[in-house]
mmCIF file of C-alpha atoms and ligand atoms in Angstrom:
data_model
loop_
_atom_site.group_PDB
_atom_site.id
_atom_site.type_symbol
_atom_site.label_atom_id
_atom_site.label_comp_id
_atom_site.label_asym_id
_atom_site.label_seq_id
_atom_site.Cartn_x
_atom_site.Cartn_y
_atom_site.Cartn_z
ATOM 1 C CA UNK A 4 6.478 27.264 23.140
ATOM 2 C CA UNK A 5 5.128 23.979 24.483
ATOM 3 C CA UNK A 6 4.166 23.563 28.197
ATOM 4 C CA UNK A 7 5.168 20.212 30.263
ATOM 5 C CA UNK A 8 1.505 19.040 30.246
ATOM 6 C CA UNK A 9 0.987 19.758 26.605
ATOM 7 C CA UNK A 10 0.609 16.315 25.784
ATOM 8 C CA UNK A 11 -1.206 15.137 28.872
ATOM 9 C CA UNK A 12 -4.372 13.205 28.210
ATOM 10 C CA UNK A 13 -3.554 12.767 24.074
ATOM 11 C CA UNK A 14 -3.074 9.519 22.627
ATOM 12 C CA UNK A 15 0.035 9.047 20.173
ATOM 13 C CA UNK A 16 0.807 6.601 17.723
ATOM 14 C CA UNK A 17 4.071 5.735 16.308
ATOM 15 C CA UNK A 18 4.809 3.344 13.448
ATOM 16 C CA UNK A 19 8.313 2.416 13.332
ATOM 17 C CA UNK A 20 10.112 0.607 10.390
ATOM 18 C CA UNK A 21 12.224 -2.360 11.534
ATOM 19 C CA UNK A 22 14.610 -1.630 8.429
ATOM 20 C CA UNK A 23 18.171 -0.020 9.638
ATOM 21 C CA UNK A 24 16.766 -0.491 13.271
ATOM 22 C CA UNK A 25 19.715 1.071 14.962
ATOM 23 C CA UNK A 26 18.898 4.211 13.559
ATOM 24 C CA UNK A 27 14.849 4.060 13.742
ATOM 25 C CA UNK A 28 15.204 3.067 17.560
ATOM 26 C CA UNK A 29 16.979 6.022 18.033
ATOM 27 C CA UNK A 30 14.583 8.057 16.512
ATOM 28 C CA UNK A 31 12.198 6.357 18.839
ATOM 29 C CA UNK A 32 13.690 6.795 22.087
ATOM 30 C CA UNK A 33 13.834 10.612 20.777
ATOM 31 C CA UNK A 34 10.316 10.948 20.123
ATOM 32 C CA UNK A 35 8.902 8.632 22.873
ATOM 33 C CA UNK A 36 10.857 10.345 25.774
ATOM 34 C CA UNK A 37 10.012 13.983 24.306
ATOM 35 C CA UNK A 38 5.989 12.626 24.170
ATOM 36 C CA UNK A 39 6.783 11.821 28.007
ATOM 37 C CA UNK A 40 8.555 15.154 28.655
ATOM 38 C CA UNK A 41 5.552 16.954 27.450
ATOM 39 C CA UNK A 42 3.359 14.868 29.700
ATOM 40 C CA UNK A 43 2.040 11.968 27.617
ATOM 41 C CA UNK A 44 1.292 8.991 29.617
ATOM 42 C CA UNK A 45 2.835 5.502 28.872
ATOM 43 C CA UNK A 46 -0.658 4.066 28.689
ATOM 44 C CA UNK A 47 -1.380 6.581 25.987
ATOM 45 C CA UNK A 48 1.741 5.948 23.595
ATOM 46 C CA UNK A 49 1.051 3.161 20.918
ATOM 47 C CA UNK A 50 4.064 2.107 19.200
ATOM 48 C CA UNK A 51 3.592 -0.461 16.209
ATOM 49 C CA UNK A 52 6.347 -1.860 14.171
ATOM 50 C CA UNK A 53 6.618 -2.915 10.171
ATOM 51 C CA UNK A 54 8.990 -4.650 8.241
ATOM 52 C CA UNK A 55 10.496 -1.445 6.133
ATOM 53 C CA UNK A 56 9.409 2.249 5.651
ATOM 54 C CA UNK A 57 7.412 1.309 2.485
ATOM 55 C CA UNK A 58 4.998 -0.556 5.224
ATOM 56 C CA UNK A 59 5.024 2.540 7.143
ATOM 57 C CA UNK A 60 1.618 3.804 5.275
ATOM 58 C CA UNK A 61 -0.239 0.858 5.571
ATOM 59 C CA UNK A 62 0.596 0.825 9.466
ATOM 60 C CA UNK A 63 -0.224 4.404 10.084
ATOM 61 C CA UNK A 64 -3.572 4.032 8.427
ATOM 62 C CA UNK A 65 -4.129 0.642 10.532
ATOM 63 C CA UNK A 66 -2.920 2.300 13.679
ATOM 64 C CA UNK A 67 -5.565 5.124 12.766
ATOM 65 C CA UNK A 68 -8.494 3.224 12.526
ATOM 66 C CA UNK A 69 -7.608 0.661 15.250
ATOM 67 C CA UNK A 70 -6.372 3.055 18.015
ATOM 68 C CA UNK A 71 -7.843 6.366 17.126
ATOM 69 C CA UNK A 72 -4.811 8.270 18.314
ATOM 70 C CA UNK A 73 -4.702 12.042 18.334
ATOM 71 C CA UNK A 74 -1.553 12.104 16.158
ATOM 72 C CA UNK A 75 0.593 9.531 14.308
ATOM 73 C CA UNK A 76 4.453 9.483 13.857
ATOM 74 C CA UNK A 77 5.859 7.762 10.982
ATOM 75 C CA UNK A 78 9.626 6.496 11.633
ATOM 76 C CA UNK A 79 11.508 5.080 9.159
ATOM 77 C CA UNK A 80 15.408 5.424 7.863
ATOM 78 C CA UNK A 81 15.874 4.906 4.191
ATOM 79 C CA UNK A 82 19.855 4.579 3.283
ATOM 80 C CA UNK A 83 20.864 4.985 -0.528
ATOM 81 C CA UNK A 84 22.712 2.153 -2.008
ATOM 82 C CA UNK A 85 23.605 1.368 -5.658
ATOM 83 C CA UNK A 86 20.397 1.548 -7.114
ATOM 84 C CA UNK A 87 17.372 4.021 -7.773
ATOM 85 C CA UNK A 88 15.372 2.170 -5.192
ATOM 86 C CA UNK A 89 16.179 4.976 -3.006
ATOM 87 C CA UNK A 90 14.452 7.836 -4.916
ATOM 88 C CA UNK A 91 11.544 5.725 -5.269
ATOM 89 C CA UNK A 92 10.755 4.258 -2.115
ATOM 90 C CA UNK A 93 11.352 8.238 -0.553
ATOM 91 C CA UNK A 94 9.364 9.848 -2.909
ATOM 92 C CA UNK A 95 6.386 7.461 -2.517
ATOM 93 C CA UNK A 96 6.707 7.312 1.256
ATOM 94 C CA UNK A 97 6.292 11.066 1.601
ATOM 95 C CA UNK A 98 3.508 10.876 -1.240
ATOM 96 C CA UNK A 99 1.843 8.404 1.255
ATOM 97 C CA UNK A 100 2.240 10.538 4.352
ATOM 98 C CA UNK A 101 0.733 13.645 2.640
ATOM 99 C CA UNK A 102 -2.064 11.660 1.354
ATOM 100 C CA UNK A 103 -2.605 10.471 5.155
ATOM 101 C CA UNK A 104 -2.661 13.831 6.182
ATOM 102 C CA UNK A 105 -5.174 14.829 3.458
ATOM 103 C CA UNK A 106 -7.565 11.600 3.928
ATOM 104 C CA UNK A 107 -7.679 11.665 7.811
ATOM 105 C CA UNK A 108 -8.704 14.207 10.475
ATOM 106 C CA UNK A 109 -5.432 14.026 12.672
ATOM 107 C CA UNK A 110 -1.740 14.786 11.724
ATOM 108 C CA UNK A 111 0.714 12.275 10.706
ATOM 109 C CA UNK A 112 4.101 13.472 11.174
ATOM 110 C CA UNK A 113 7.117 12.603 8.571
ATOM 111 C CA UNK A 114 10.017 11.296 10.574
ATOM 112 C CA UNK A 115 11.666 9.369 7.592
ATOM 113 C CA UNK A 116 15.412 10.163 7.279
ATOM 114 C CA UNK A 117 16.705 9.791 3.990
ATOM 115 C CA UNK A 118 20.415 9.786 3.991
ATOM 116 C CA UNK A 119 23.497 8.930 1.429
ATOM 117 C CA UNK A 120 25.048 6.808 4.242
ATOM 118 C CA UNK A 121 24.999 5.601 7.928
ATOM 119 C CA UNK A 122 27.319 8.406 9.386
ATOM 120 C CA UNK A 123 24.671 10.963 8.158
ATOM 121 C CA UNK A 124 21.780 8.745 9.461
ATOM 122 C CA UNK A 125 23.720 8.270 13.026
ATOM 123 C CA UNK A 126 24.138 12.267 13.283
ATOM 124 C CA UNK A 127 20.257 13.106 12.655
ATOM 125 C CA UNK A 128 19.110 10.139 15.121
ATOM 126 C CA UNK A 129 21.097 11.690 18.196
ATOM 127 C CA UNK A 130 24.442 12.821 16.828
ATOM 128 C CA UNK A 131 25.455 16.002 15.622
ATOM 129 C CA UNK A 132 22.557 17.015 14.148
ATOM 130 C CA UNK A 133 20.384 16.522 16.805
ATOM 131 C CA UNK A 134 17.494 13.731 16.864
ATOM 132 C CA UNK A 135 14.717 13.998 14.153
ATOM 133 C CA UNK A 136 12.496 12.245 16.326
ATOM 134 C CA UNK A 137 12.411 14.903 19.237
ATOM 135 C CA UNK A 138 11.721 17.352 16.390
ATOM 136 C CA UNK A 139 8.608 14.981 15.056
ATOM 137 C CA UNK A 140 7.306 14.684 18.693
ATOM 138 C CA UNK A 141 7.364 18.421 19.053
ATOM 139 C CA UNK A 142 5.717 19.000 15.654
ATOM 140 C CA UNK A 143 3.102 16.545 16.843
ATOM 141 C CA UNK A 144 2.375 18.335 20.282
ATOM 142 C CA UNK A 145 2.149 21.435 18.512
ATOM 143 C CA UNK A 146 -0.095 20.591 15.734
ATOM 144 C CA UNK A 147 -2.628 18.891 18.447
ATOM 145 C CA UNK A 148 -2.371 22.137 20.605
HETATM 146 C C1 DLZ B 206 14.062 -3.223 0.324
HETATM 147 C C2 DLZ B 206 14.744 -2.094 1.331
HETATM 148 C C3 DLZ B 206 15.746 -1.310 0.794
HETATM 149 C C4 DLZ B 206 16.651 -1.805 -0.450
HETATM 150 N N1 DLZ B 206 16.073 -0.223 1.749
HETATM 151 C C5 DLZ B 206 15.536 0.099 2.322
HETATM 152 C C6 DLZ B 206 16.077 1.345 3.439
HETATM 153 O O1 DLZ B 206 16.982 1.835 3.171
HETATM 154 N N2 DLZ B 206 15.045 1.478 4.413
HETATM 155 C C7 DLZ B 206 13.778 1.154 4.767
HETATM 156 O O2 DLZ B 206 13.190 1.665 5.988
HETATM 157 N N3 DLZ B 206 13.357 -0.075 3.882
HETATM 158 C C8 DLZ B 206 14.057 -0.515 2.922
HETATM 159 N N4 DLZ B 206 13.762 -1.507 2.373
HETATM 160 C C9 DLZ B 206 12.666 -2.387 2.497
HETATM 161 C C10 DLZ B 206 11.310 -1.580 2.145
HETATM 162 O O3 DLZ B 206 10.699 -0.556 2.795
HETATM 163 C C11 DLZ B 206 10.190 -2.648 2.327
HETATM 164 O O4 DLZ B 206 10.283 -3.074 3.515
HETATM 165 C C12 DLZ B 206 10.058 -3.852 1.241
HETATM 166 O O5 DLZ B 206 10.186 -3.727 -0.031
HETATM 167 C C13 DLZ B 206 8.679 -4.601 1.316
HETATM 168 O O6 DLZ B 206 7.737 -4.052 0.785
#
């Protein structure tokens, strides 16, 4: 169980994809507000944006090197289209986040929704299925703790 000051004095990096930005903004709000709720200071939360989820890995690597945070949360929303593109991109991103976790000595949190449609994405970004941005922030704080 977390205390309200567990995130205090810690530095957080967030990388947010702009593709499906209605969803990623909702995830970001949940994540950001949760970090504040547990004591993180605004000056210690650095959000950068990348064009799409595929670029989250590069953005996270760059943020790690430039900002030296205690944890990095990667936020994206991939929504299935007509082609297998969805599967390739989802798989390569989860592989990439795994690689970041192996390569560098801080946790990288996977907050990338892979949904079949917009309705599912809305449900999981502040709707009936909660907000996965909140969950990712809590996981980041738990790992640092
Ligand atoms: C190209 C593409 C497609 C079709 N769908 C998504 C998506 O659902 N979610 C997302 O975050 N990004 C998507 N992209 C963009 C790719 O992530 C990437 O930005 C481009 O392929 C350029 O590398």
